[in-house]
Amino acid sequence: MELKSSATLPERALHIALKVEGGKCQRGDGAGCAISSNSATTPGDMTERGCTYAGCRGVVGGPVKDAIQLTHGPIGCAFFSWGYRPHLADTDFHMKYTFVSDMNETNIVFGGEKKLLQSIIEASREFPEAKAVFVYNTCSTALIGDDGKDVAKQAEAIIGKSVVFFECEGFKGVSQSAGHHVGNETIFRQLVGSVEPEGDFSRTINIVGDYNIKNDIRTFEHLFEAIGLRIVTRFTGNVGVDDLKIMHKAALNVVHCQRSATYIADMMQEKYGTPYINVTLWGMKHMAQALRDTAAVFGLEAEAEVVIERELAKIKPKIDEFRQRLTGKKVFIYQGGPRTWHWIELLRELGMETQTAATTFGHDDDYEKIFEQLDEGGMMIDNPNVPEIEEILTRRRPDLFISGNKEKYLAYKLGVPFVNGHTYDTGPYAGFLGMVNFARDIDKAIHAPIWQTLHKKARPAPVAHHSSHGFAHGFEEGE
Ligand code: CFM
């Protein structure tokens, strides 16, 4: 194992691979190719992963703007699931409030069902404007055997609104990824198809797997509309409960985040025959392709070309300018999952090369897409821990680190320019216009005057070359 930081955890070698000469794959343990992903974190590994509850409450259910978001569990679970992800909407009920049944020691001993029922009733009385109550189960309430499903049914009869119960106990999966699955299934089962509206849905789509981070939708929704399509439902950025109920009416699902939301597209295809296409709504090439592929389903190709040409003309001069300033820069991208592969092409459009690519909870299909796009010498690492991240930043010395708040100050301490890819520095980053924002933030990070001042002092000295194995050789080639 050649990452010094993982010397005490030999299992980590299975999660690291290099793209070597001839486009071949070389894994950290010298064997195989595919890296091990979506598997349980080795005990002792300082993982940055979240839990099933986080993926369900924080990612899929949380953006629903007019639901009471109620955690059935201790107050800390609610606190740490709320307020950190800017999944905006045109109202801010879901961002302003979070609710919890506040399970304490006595409740854990004697059961929390009554308290949950009271909490649902009280919350819905306090906030009559809410359209539904979403209840998220946690580790503690699952372990003591509370029947939250039954409570949800009782509550529904009392308050006269949908009470959706998510069985997203934190211990259920190996990461937050399992929570996406639970979120998809529960919303599909309990809400989708429960209302049958009249009207013509022949030219309609759902945008699936966009969460309106920092208003991403403003960069692309009008483009789909400009080619003659109507958006029925967003899953789940800027969406209301009533929209989810009629989601099955749309003629096509356009799936953007293919980690967290393909589940519902598959279920809708099976039950309602709704076809879906996979798209990437970041970057010029991908965004244009997304519009083309969507338009092709409806015979609106000519309309799409007009929109693409018009929009590209608006941003191209700016992108060309940024490309001149960014060409040749090497990037380490570390995101939760698919953003890592969504952005390799976007960075190439800016003249930049992805030197290292990592995800927290990606599955095999994410790593296949990453590997395909990496240049020779590119490295992939699954679920990197903090010492590994530090070592990569020190030894591979990227010109830019695109990651999240957890890693931001580590990057700064090591003197590496940083952009927040999860919640954006000054986004939105999606669509054509968002790409200009992204390029501007990257340019600002890399060319900040501070690096000139600190450069030599702040960057740690390279780690001594200590190995002659093939893997290490490839790994250290930047030194
Ligand atoms: Fe999908 Fe996401 Fe992502 Fe994700 Fe996330 Fe996110 Fe992400 Mo942060 S839904 S998998 S669980 S694209 S919150 S909006 S940026 S880790 S790569």
CSV table of C-alpha atoms and ligand atoms in Angstrom, one decimal:
chain,number,residue,atom,x,y,z
A,1,MET,CA,0.0,0.0,0.0
A,2,GLU,CA,1.6,3.2,-1.1
A,3,LEU,CA,-0.5,5.9,0.5
A,4,LYS,CA,1.4,6.3,3.7
A,5,SER,CA,-1.6,7.5,5.5
A,6,SER,CA,-3.4,4.2,5.0
A,7,ALA,CA,-0.5,2.0,6.1
A,8,THR,CA,-2.5,0.8,9.1
A,9,LEU,CA,-5.5,0.0,7.0
A,10,PRO,CA,-4.4,-2.3,4.2
A,11,GLU,CA,-8.1,-2.6,3.1
A,12,ARG,CA,-7.9,0.9,1.7
A,13,ALA,CA,-5.7,-0.4,-1.2
A,14,LEU,CA,-8.9,-1.8,-2.8
A,15,HIS,CA,-10.4,1.7,-3.0
A,16,ILE,CA,-7.6,3.4,-4.9
A,17,ALA,CA,-6.7,3.0,-8.6
A,18,LEU,CA,-4.6,4.7,-11.2
A,19,LYS,CA,-5.1,5.0,-14.9
A,20,VAL,CA,-1.7,3.9,-16.3
A,21,GLU,CA,-0.2,3.7,-19.7
A,22,GLY,CA,-2.5,2.4,-22.5
A,23,GLY,CA,-5.6,3.4,-20.5
A,24,LYS,CA,-5.2,0.4,-18.2
A,25,CYS,CA,-6.2,0.4,-14.6
A,26,GLN,CA,-3.9,-0.3,-11.7
A,27,ARG,CA,-5.3,-0.8,-8.3
A,28,GLY,CA,-3.5,0.1,-5.1
A,29,ASP,CA,-3.0,-3.6,-4.1
A,30,GLY,CA,-1.5,-4.3,-7.5
A,31,ALA,CA,-4.4,-6.5,-8.5
A,32,GLY,CA,-7.7,-6.2,-10.3
A,33,CYS,CA,-9.1,-3.1,-11.9
A,34,ALA,CA,-12.5,-2.1,-10.6
A,35,ILE,CA,-12.2,-0.3,-7.3
A,36,SER,CA,-14.2,-1.4,-4.4
A,37,SER,CA,-17.1,1.0,-3.8
A,38,ASN,CA,-20.4,1.3,-1.8
A,39,SER,CA,-19.0,-1.2,0.7
A,40,ALA,CA,-18.9,-0.8,4.5
A,41,THR,CA,-16.3,1.5,5.8
A,42,THR,CA,-13.5,-0.4,7.6
A,43,PRO,CA,-13.6,0.2,11.4
A,44,GLY,CA,-10.9,2.7,12.3
A,45,ASP,CA,-11.2,4.5,9.0
A,46,MET,CA,-11.8,8.3,9.5
A,47,THR,CA,-14.5,8.3,6.8
A,48,GLU,CA,-16.4,11.5,5.9
A,49,ARG,CA,-19.6,9.5,5.0
A,50,GLY,CA,-23.0,10.4,6.3
A,51,CYS,CA,-25.8,8.0,7.2
A,52,THR,CA,-29.0,6.7,5.6
A,53,TYR,CA,-31.1,9.3,7.6
A,54,ALA,CA,-28.9,12.1,6.2
A,55,GLY,CA,-29.4,10.9,2.6
A,56,CYS,CA,-33.1,10.7,3.1
A,57,ARG,CA,-33.8,13.7,5.2
A,58,GLY,CA,-31.1,16.0,4.0
A,59,VAL,CA,-31.0,15.2,0.3
A,60,VAL,CA,-34.2,13.7,-1.1
A,61,GLY,CA,-37.0,14.6,1.3
A,62,GLY,CA,-35.6,17.9,2.8
A,63,PRO,CA,-36.0,20.0,-0.3
A,64,VAL,CA,-39.8,19.5,-0.5
A,65,LYS,CA,-40.8,23.0,0.3
A,66,ASP,CA,-44.3,22.8,1.9
A,67,ALA,CA,-43.9,19.7,4.1
A,68,ILE,CA,-43.3,19.7,7.8
A,69,GLN,CA,-39.9,17.9,8.1
A,70,LEU,CA,-40.2,16.0,11.3
A,71,THR,CA,-37.4,13.8,12.7
A,72,HIS,CA,-38.5,11.0,15.0
A,73,GLY,CA,-35.5,10.8,17.2
A,74,PRO,CA,-33.2,12.7,19.5
A,75,ILE,CA,-32.8,16.4,18.9
A,76,GLY,CA,-29.3,16.2,17.6
A,77,CYS,CA,-30.4,14.1,14.6
A,78,ALA,CA,-32.7,17.0,13.6
A,79,PHE,CA,-30.1,19.7,14.2
A,80,PHE,CA,-27.4,18.0,12.1
A,81,SER,CA,-29.8,17.4,9.2
A,82,TRP,CA,-31.0,20.9,8.8
A,83,GLY,CA,-29.7,24.1,7.4
A,84,TYR,CA,-26.5,23.0,5.7
A,85,ARG,CA,-27.6,22.4,2.2
A,86,PRO,CA,-28.9,25.3,0.1
A,87,HIS,CA,-31.7,23.4,-1.7
A,88,LEU,CA,-33.7,26.6,-2.3
A,89,ALA,CA,-37.3,27.1,-3.4
A,90,ASP,CA,-39.6,29.9,-4.1
A,91,THR,CA,-40.8,29.8,-0.5
A,92,ASP,CA,-38.6,29.1,2.4
A,93,PHE,CA,-40.7,27.1,4.9
A,94,HIS,CA,-38.5,24.1,4.5
A,95,MET,CA,-35.3,26.1,5.1
A,96,LYS,CA,-36.7,28.0,8.0
A,97,TYR,CA,-38.1,25.2,10.1
A,98,THR,CA,-37.2,21.8,11.3
A,99,PHE,CA,-39.2,19.6,13.6
A,100,VAL,CA,-38.3,16.8,16.0
A,101,SER,CA,-40.1,14.5,18.3
A,102,ASP,CA,-37.2,15.1,20.8
A,103,MET,CA,-36.8,11.6,22.1
A,104,ASN,CA,-35.2,11.7,25.5
A,105,GLU,CA,-34.1,8.9,27.9
A,106,THR,CA,-37.5,8.3,29.3
A,107,ASN,CA,-39.0,8.0,25.9
A,108,ILE,CA,-36.3,5.6,24.9
A,109,VAL,CA,-37.2,3.4,27.9
A,110,PHE,CA,-41.0,3.6,27.6
A,111,GLY,CA,-41.4,4.1,23.9
A,112,GLY,CA,-41.9,7.2,21.7
A,113,GLU,CA,-45.1,6.5,19.8
A,114,LYS,CA,-47.4,8.8,21.8
A,115,LYS,CA,-44.8,11.6,21.6
A,116,LEU,CA,-44.5,11.2,17.9
A,117,LEU,CA,-48.3,11.3,17.4
A,118,GLN,CA,-48.4,14.5,19.6
A,119,SER,CA,-45.6,16.0,17.6
A,120,ILE,CA,-47.3,15.5,14.3
A,121,ILE,CA,-50.6,16.9,15.5
A,122,GLU,CA,-48.9,19.9,17.2
A,123,ALA,CA,-46.7,20.7,14.2
A,124,SER,CA,-49.6,20.5,11.8
A,125,ARG,CA,-51.7,22.7,14.0
A,126,GLU,CA,-49.0,25.3,14.4
A,127,PHE,CA,-48.3,25.4,10.6
A,128,PRO,CA,-51.6,24.9,8.8
A,129,GLU,CA,-50.0,26.1,5.6
A,130,ALA,CA,-48.0,22.8,5.3
A,131,LYS,CA,-49.4,20.3,2.8
A,132,ALA,CA,-48.0,17.2,4.5
A,133,VAL,CA,-45.9,15.9,7.3
A,134,PHE,CA,-42.7,14.0,6.4
A,135,VAL,CA,-41.6,11.8,9.3
A,136,TYR,CA,-38.0,10.4,9.3
A,137,ASN,CA,-37.1,7.5,11.5
A,138,THR,CA,-33.7,7.4,13.2
A,139,CYS,CA,-31.5,4.7,14.8
A,140,SER,CA,-32.8,5.0,18.3
A,141,THR,CA,-36.5,4.9,17.5
A,142,ALA,CA,-36.0,2.0,15.2
A,143,LEU,CA,-34.0,0.0,17.8
A,144,ILE,CA,-36.7,0.4,20.5
A,145,GLY,CA,-39.3,-0.8,18.0
A,146,ASP,CA,-41.6,2.2,17.7
A,147,ASP,CA,-44.2,1.5,15.1
A,148,GLY,CA,-43.9,4.9,13.3
A,149,LYS,CA,-45.8,3.6,10.3
A,150,ASP,CA,-48.9,2.9,12.4
A,151,VAL,CA,-48.6,6.3,14.1
A,152,ALA,CA,-48.4,8.0,10.7
A,153,LYS,CA,-51.6,6.3,9.7
A,154,GLN,CA,-53.4,7.4,12.9
A,155,ALA,CA,-52.0,10.9,12.5
A,156,GLU,CA,-53.2,11.1,8.9
A,157,ALA,CA,-56.8,10.3,10.0
A,158,ILE,CA,-56.6,13.0,12.7
A,159,ILE,CA,-55.0,15.9,10.7
A,160,GLY,CA,-56.5,15.1,7.3
A,161,LYS,CA,-53.2,15.5,5.5
A,162,SER,CA,-50.6,13.0,4.1
A,163,VAL,CA,-48.2,11.8,6.7
A,164,VAL,CA,-45.3,10.2,4.9
A,165,PHE,CA,-43.1,7.9,7.1
A,166,PHE,CA,-39.5,7.3,5.9
A,167,GLU,CA,-37.9,4.2,7.2
A,168,CYS,CA,-34.4,5.7,6.9
A,169,GLU,CA,-32.7,4.6,10.1
A,170,GLY,CA,-29.1,5.7,10.1
A,171,PHE,CA,-27.6,2.3,10.5
A,172,LYS,CA,-29.4,0.8,7.5
A,173,GLY,CA,-26.8,1.2,4.8
A,174,VAL,CA,-23.1,1.9,4.3
A,175,SER,CA,-23.5,5.6,3.5
A,176,GLN,CA,-26.1,8.3,2.8
A,177,SER,CA,-26.6,6.7,-0.6
A,178,ALA,CA,-29.0,4.1,1.0
A,179,GLY,CA,-31.1,7.0,2.2
A,180,HIS,CA,-31.6,8.3,-1.3
A,181,HIS,CA,-33.1,4.9,-2.2
A,182,VAL,CA,-35.5,5.0,0.8
A,183,GLY,CA,-36.5,8.5,0.0
A,184,ASN,CA,-37.3,7.6,-3.6
A,185,GLU,CA,-39.3,4.5,-2.7
A,186,THR,CA,-41.3,6.2,0.0
A,187,ILE,CA,-42.3,9.2,-2.0
A,188,PHE,CA,-43.1,7.0,-5.0
A,189,ARG,CA,-45.2,4.6,-2.9
A,190,GLN,CA,-47.0,7.2,-0.8
A,191,LEU,CA,-47.4,10.2,-3.0
A,192,VAL,CA,-46.8,9.7,-6.7
A,193,GLY,CA,-50.0,8.9,-8.6
A,194,SER,CA,-52.4,9.8,-5.7
A,195,VAL,CA,-54.0,12.6,-7.7
A,196,GLU,CA,-55.2,12.4,-11.3
A,197,PRO,CA,-55.4,15.8,-12.9
A,198,GLU,CA,-57.1,16.5,-16.2
A,199,GLY,CA,-55.2,18.2,-19.1
A,200,ASP,CA,-52.8,17.6,-21.9
A,201,PHE,CA,-49.5,16.2,-20.7
A,202,SER,CA,-48.1,15.3,-24.1
A,203,ARG,CA,-45.2,17.8,-24.0
A,204,THR,CA,-44.3,17.6,-20.4
A,205,ILE,CA,-41.2,16.5,-18.5
A,206,ASN,CA,-40.1,16.0,-14.9
A,207,ILE,CA,-36.6,17.2,-13.9
A,208,VAL,CA,-35.5,14.3,-11.7
A,209,GLY,CA,-32.4,14.5,-9.4
A,210,ASP,CA,-32.0,18.2,-9.3
A,211,TYR,CA,-32.2,19.8,-5.9
A,212,ASN,CA,-32.0,23.5,-6.8
A,213,ILE,CA,-28.8,24.0,-5.0
A,214,LYS,CA,-28.3,27.8,-4.9
A,215,ASN,CA,-31.0,28.2,-7.5
A,216,ASP,CA,-29.6,26.0,-10.2
A,217,ILE,CA,-33.0,25.7,-11.8
A,218,ARG,CA,-32.8,29.4,-12.9
A,219,THR,CA,-30.0,28.4,-15.3
A,220,PHE,CA,-31.8,25.6,-17.1
A,221,GLU,CA,-35.6,25.4,-16.6
A,222,HIS,CA,-36.3,28.3,-19.0
A,223,LEU,CA,-34.3,26.5,-21.6
A,224,PHE,CA,-36.5,23.4,-21.6
A,225,GLU,CA,-39.5,25.7,-21.6
A,226,ALA,CA,-38.1,27.7,-24.5
A,227,ILE,CA,-38.1,24.5,-26.7
A,228,GLY,CA,-41.8,24.0,-26.0
A,229,LEU,CA,-41.9,21.7,-22.9
A,230,ARG,CA,-43.7,22.1,-19.6
A,231,ILE,CA,-42.2,20.9,-16.4
A,232,VAL,CA,-44.7,19.1,-14.2
A,233,THR,CA,-42.6,18.1,-11.2
A,234,ARG,CA,-39.1,18.6,-9.9
A,235,PHE,CA,-37.7,15.8,-7.9
A,236,THR,CA,-37.1,17.4,-5.5
A,237,GLY,CA,-35.6,20.9,-5.8
A,238,ASN,CA,-38.3,23.6,-5.5
A,239,VAL,CA,-41.1,21.0,-5.4
A,240,GLY,CA,-44.4,21.0,-3.5
A,241,VAL,CA,-46.3,18.0,-2.2
A,242,ASP,CA,-49.1,18.5,-4.7
A,243,ASP,CA,-46.5,18.4,-7.6
A,244,LEU,CA,-45.2,15.1,-6.4
A,245,LYS,CA,-48.7,13.6,-6.4
A,246,ILE,CA,-49.1,14.2,-10.1
A,247,MET,CA,-45.5,13.3,-11.1
A,248,HIS,CA,-46.7,10.3,-13.0
A,249,LYS,CA,-48.5,12.4,-15.6
A,250,ALA,CA,-45.3,13.7,-17.3
A,251,ALA,CA,-44.4,12.2,-20.6
A,252,LEU,CA,-40.7,11.9,-19.8
A,253,ASN,CA,-38.3,11.8,-16.8
A,254,VAL,CA,-35.1,13.8,-17.4
A,255,VAL,CA,-32.7,12.4,-14.8
A,256,HIS,CA,-29.8,14.6,-13.8
A,257,CYS,CA,-28.3,13.1,-10.5
A,258,GLN,CA,-28.1,9.5,-11.5
A,259,ARG,CA,-27.0,8.4,-8.0
A,260,SER,CA,-29.8,9.7,-5.9
A,261,ALA,CA,-32.8,9.6,-8.2
A,262,THR,CA,-32.6,6.9,-10.8
A,263,TYR,CA,-34.6,4.7,-8.4
A,264,ILE,CA,-37.8,6.7,-8.9
A,265,ALA,CA,-37.3,6.9,-12.7
A,266,ASP,CA,-37.0,3.1,-12.8
A,267,MET,CA,-40.1,2.7,-10.6
A,268,MET,CA,-42.1,5.1,-12.8
A,269,GLN,CA,-41.0,3.3,-15.9
A,270,GLU,CA,-42.1,0.0,-14.5
A,271,LYS,CA,-45.5,1.1,-13.1
A,272,TYR,CA,-46.5,3.9,-15.5
A,273,GLY,CA,-44.4,3.2,-18.6
A,274,THR,CA,-42.8,6.6,-18.3
A,275,PRO,CA,-39.5,6.6,-20.3
A,276,TYR,CA,-36.4,8.4,-18.9
A,277,ILE,CA,-33.2,9.8,-20.2
A,278,ASN,CA,-30.0,10.5,-18.3
A,279,VAL,CA,-28.5,14.0,-18.7
A,280,THR,CA,-25.9,16.2,-17.2
A,281,LEU,CA,-26.9,19.8,-16.7
A,282,TRP,CA,-23.4,21.1,-16.1
A,283,GLY,CA,-21.0,22.3,-18.8
A,284,MET,CA,-21.5,23.5,-22.4
A,285,LYS,CA,-21.3,20.2,-24.1
A,286,HIS,CA,-23.4,18.3,-21.6
A,287,MET,CA,-26.1,21.0,-21.3
A,288,ALA,CA,-26.5,21.2,-25.1
A,289,GLN,CA,-26.7,17.4,-25.3
A,290,ALA,CA,-29.3,17.4,-22.5
A,291,LEU,CA,-31.5,19.8,-24.5
A,292,ARG,CA,-30.9,17.8,-27.7
A,293,ASP,CA,-31.7,14.4,-26.2
A,294,THR,CA,-34.8,15.7,-24.5
A,295,ALA,CA,-36.1,17.5,-27.6
A,296,ALA,CA,-35.5,14.4,-29.7
A,297,VAL,CA,-38.1,12.5,-27.7
A,298,PHE,CA,-40.7,15.1,-28.6
A,299,GLY,CA,-39.6,15.9,-32.2
A,300,LEU,CA,-38.5,19.4,-31.1
A,301,GLU,CA,-34.9,19.2,-32.5
A,302,ALA,CA,-35.0,22.4,-34.5
A,303,GLU,CA,-36.3,24.4,-31.5
A,304,ALA,CA,-33.5,23.0,-29.4
A,305,GLU,CA,-30.8,24.0,-31.8
A,306,VAL,CA,-32.1,27.6,-31.8
A,307,VAL,CA,-32.0,27.7,-28.0
A,308,ILE,CA,-28.5,26.1,-27.8
A,309,GLU,CA,-27.0,28.4,-30.4
A,310,ARG,CA,-28.5,31.5,-28.8
A,311,GLU,CA,-27.3,30.5,-25.3
A,312,LEU,CA,-23.8,29.4,-26.3
A,313,ALA,CA,-23.3,32.7,-28.1
A,314,LYS,CA,-24.0,34.5,-24.8
A,315,ILE,CA,-21.4,32.7,-22.8
A,316,LYS,CA,-18.7,31.6,-25.2
A,317,PRO,CA,-16.6,34.8,-25.2
A,318,LYS,CA,-16.5,34.7,-21.4
A,319,ILE,CA,-15.6,31.0,-21.3
A,320,ASP,CA,-12.9,31.6,-23.8
A,321,GLU,CA,-11.4,34.3,-21.6
A,322,PHE,CA,-11.4,32.0,-18.6
A,323,ARG,CA,-10.0,29.1,-20.6
A,324,GLN,CA,-6.9,31.2,-21.4
A,325,ARG,CA,-6.4,31.8,-17.7
A,326,LEU,CA,-7.0,28.2,-16.6
A,327,THR,CA,-5.5,26.0,-19.3
A,328,GLY,CA,-3.2,23.4,-18.0
A,329,LYS,CA,-4.3,23.5,-14.4
A,330,LYS,CA,-4.7,20.2,-12.6
A,331,VAL,CA,-7.7,19.5,-10.4
A,332,PHE,CA,-8.6,17.2,-7.6
A,333,ILE,CA,-12.4,16.7,-7.5
A,334,TYR,CA,-13.9,15.1,-4.5
A,335,GLN,CA,-17.7,15.1,-4.4
A,336,GLY,CA,-20.3,12.9,-2.8
A,337,GLY,CA,-21.0,10.9,-5.9
A,338,PRO,CA,-21.8,11.7,-9.6
A,339,ARG,CA,-20.7,15.4,-9.6
A,340,THR,CA,-17.2,14.1,-9.8
A,341,TRP,CA,-17.8,12.5,-13.2
A,342,HIS,CA,-20.3,15.2,-14.3
A,343,TRP,CA,-17.5,17.8,-14.0
A,344,ILE,CA,-14.5,16.1,-15.7
A,345,GLU,CA,-15.8,17.3,-19.1
A,346,LEU,CA,-16.7,20.7,-17.9
A,347,LEU,CA,-13.2,21.2,-16.6
A,348,ARG,CA,-11.8,20.0,-19.9
A,349,GLU,CA,-13.9,22.7,-21.6
A,350,LEU,CA,-12.0,25.2,-19.4
A,351,GLY,CA,-8.7,23.7,-20.4
A,352,MET,CA,-8.2,21.9,-17.1
A,353,GLU,CA,-7.3,18.3,-16.3
A,354,THR,CA,-8.7,16.1,-13.6
A,355,GLN,CA,-5.7,14.7,-11.9
A,356,THR,CA,-7.5,12.9,-9.0
A,357,ALA,CA,-11.2,12.0,-8.7
A,358,ALA,CA,-12.9,10.8,-5.5
A,359,THR,CA,-16.4,10.3,-4.2
A,360,THR,CA,-17.8,9.7,-0.8
A,361,PHE,CA,-20.4,7.2,-1.7
A,362,GLY,CA,-20.2,6.5,-5.4
A,363,HIS,CA,-21.1,3.1,-6.7
A,364,ASP,CA,-19.4,1.0,-9.5
A,365,ASP,CA,-21.2,2.8,-12.3
A,366,ASP,CA,-19.9,6.2,-11.0
A,367,TYR,CA,-16.3,4.9,-11.0
A,368,GLU,CA,-16.7,3.4,-14.5
A,369,LYS,CA,-17.8,6.8,-15.7
A,370,ILE,CA,-14.9,8.5,-13.9
A,371,PHE,CA,-12.3,6.0,-15.1
A,372,GLU,CA,-13.4,6.3,-18.7
A,373,GLN,CA,-12.9,10.1,-18.7
A,374,LEU,CA,-9.6,10.3,-16.8
A,375,ASP,CA,-6.4,10.9,-18.6
A,376,GLU,CA,-3.4,8.6,-18.1
A,377,GLY,CA,-1.9,9.2,-14.7
A,378,GLY,CA,-5.3,10.1,-13.3
A,379,MET,CA,-6.1,8.6,-9.9
A,380,MET,CA,-9.4,7.5,-8.4
A,381,ILE,CA,-10.1,7.1,-4.7
A,382,ASP,CA,-13.2,5.9,-3.1
A,383,ASN,CA,-14.4,7.3,0.3
A,384,PRO,CA,-11.1,9.0,1.1
A,385,ASN,CA,-10.4,9.7,4.7
A,386,VAL,CA,-8.9,12.9,6.0
A,387,PRO,CA,-5.2,11.7,6.2
A,388,GLU,CA,-5.5,10.4,2.6
A,389,ILE,CA,-6.9,13.7,1.4
A,390,GLU,CA,-4.1,15.6,3.1
A,391,GLU,CA,-1.5,13.3,1.5
A,392,ILE,CA,-3.0,13.7,-2.0
A,393,LEU,CA,-3.1,17.4,-1.6
A,394,THR,CA,0.5,17.4,-0.5
A,395,ARG,CA,2.0,14.8,-2.8
A,396,ARG,CA,0.0,15.3,-6.0
A,397,ARG,CA,-0.2,19.0,-5.4
A,398,PRO,CA,-3.3,19.9,-7.6
A,399,ASP,CA,-3.7,23.5,-8.7
A,400,LEU,CA,-7.3,23.4,-7.5
A,401,PHE,CA,-9.3,21.3,-5.0
A,402,ILE,CA,-13.1,21.1,-5.7
A,403,SER,CA,-14.7,19.6,-2.6
A,404,GLY,CA,-17.0,20.5,0.3
A,405,ASN,CA,-16.9,22.5,3.5
A,406,LYS,CA,-15.5,19.6,5.5
A,407,GLU,CA,-12.3,19.8,3.4
A,408,LYS,CA,-12.1,23.6,2.8
A,409,TYR,CA,-9.9,24.6,5.7
A,410,LEU,CA,-7.6,21.6,5.2
A,411,ALA,CA,-7.0,22.8,1.6
A,412,TYR,CA,-6.4,26.4,2.8
A,413,LYS,CA,-4.0,25.2,5.5
A,414,LEU,CA,-2.0,23.3,2.9
A,415,GLY,CA,-2.1,26.3,0.5
A,416,VAL,CA,-4.3,24.7,-2.1
A,417,PRO,CA,-6.9,26.9,-4.0
A,418,PHE,CA,-10.3,25.6,-3.2
A,419,VAL,CA,-13.9,25.8,-4.7
A,420,ASN,CA,-16.9,24.4,-2.9
A,421,GLY,CA,-18.6,22.0,-5.3
A,422,HIS,CA,-21.4,20.9,-3.0
A,423,THR,CA,-22.9,24.2,-2.0
A,424,TYR,CA,-21.1,26.4,-4.5
A,425,ASP,CA,-19.0,29.5,-3.7
A,426,THR,CA,-21.2,32.0,-5.6
A,427,GLY,CA,-23.4,29.7,-7.7
A,428,PRO,CA,-25.6,28.5,-9.4
A,429,TYR,CA,-23.2,26.4,-11.4
A,430,ALA,CA,-25.6,24.4,-13.6
A,431,GLY,CA,-26.7,25.3,-17.1
A,432,PHE,CA,-24.8,27.5,-19.5
A,433,LEU,CA,-24.9,30.6,-17.3
A,434,GLY,CA,-23.9,28.6,-14.3
A,435,MET,CA,-20.8,27.5,-16.1
A,436,VAL,CA,-19.6,31.1,-16.2
A,437,ASN,CA,-20.2,31.4,-12.5
A,438,PHE,CA,-18.2,28.2,-11.9
A,439,ALA,CA,-15.3,29.3,-14.2
A,440,ARG,CA,-15.3,32.7,-12.4
A,441,ASP,CA,-15.1,31.1,-8.9
A,442,ILE,CA,-12.3,28.7,-10.1
A,443,ASP,CA,-10.4,31.6,-11.6
A,444,LYS,CA,-10.9,33.7,-8.4
A,445,ALA,CA,-9.6,30.7,-6.3
A,446,ILE,CA,-6.6,29.9,-8.4
A,447,HIS,CA,-5.5,33.5,-9.1
A,448,ALA,CA,-6.2,35.0,-5.6
A,449,PRO,CA,-3.2,37.2,-4.8
A,450,ILE,CA,-2.7,35.4,-1.5
A,451,TRP,CA,-1.0,32.5,-3.2
A,452,GLN,CA,1.7,34.7,-4.6
A,453,THR,CA,2.5,35.8,-1.1
A,454,LEU,CA,2.2,32.5,0.6
A,455,HIS,CA,3.2,30.1,-2.1
A,456,LYS,CA,6.6,28.9,-1.0
A,457,LYS,CA,5.9,29.1,2.7
A,458,ALA,CA,2.4,27.6,2.9
A,459,ARG,CA,2.9,24.6,0.7
A,460,PRO,CA,4.3,21.7,2.6
A,461,ALA,CA,7.5,20.2,1.3
A,462,PRO,CA,7.0,17.2,-0.9
A,463,VAL,CA,7.1,13.8,0.8
A,464,ALA,CA,10.3,12.0,0.2
A,465,HIS,CA,10.3,9.5,-2.7
A,466,HIS,CA,10.3,6.2,-0.9
A,467,SER,CA,9.2,3.4,-3.1
A,468,SER,CA,10.1,1.8,-6.4
A,469,HIS,CA,6.9,-0.1,-7.0
A,470,GLY,CA,4.9,0.6,-10.2
A,471,PHE,CA,2.0,2.0,-8.3
A,472,ALA,CA,4.0,4.4,-6.3
A,473,HIS,CA,5.9,5.5,-9.3
A,474,GLY,CA,2.7,6.4,-11.1
A,475,PHE,CA,1.3,8.0,-8.0
A,476,GLU,CA,4.2,10.2,-7.4
A,477,GLU,CA,4.9,11.3,-10.9
A,478,GLY,CA,4.0,14.9,-10.2
A,479,GLU,CA,6.9,15.3,-7.7
B,1,CFM,FE1,-26.7,13.8,-6.3
B,1,CFM,FE2,-26.5,16.0,-5.2
B,1,CFM,FE3,-24.4,14.4,-5.7
B,1,CFM,FE4,-26.2,13.7,-3.8
B,1,CFM,FE5,-24.8,15.1,-1.9
B,1,CFM,FE6,-25.3,17.4,-3.3
B,1,CFM,FE7,-23.1,15.8,-3.8
B,1,CFM,MO1,-23.3,17.2,-1.6
B,1,CFM,S1,-27.9,14.5,-4.7
B,1,CFM,S2,-25.2,12.5,-5.3
B,1,CFM,S3,-26.0,13.3,-1.7
B,1,CFM,S4,-25.6,15.5,-7.0
B,1,CFM,S5,-25.6,17.0,-1.2
B,1,CFM,S6,-26.9,18.0,-4.6
B,1,CFM,S7,-23.3,18.0,-3.8
B,1,CFM,S8,-22.7,15.0,-1.9
B,1,CFM,S9,-22.3,14.7,-5.6
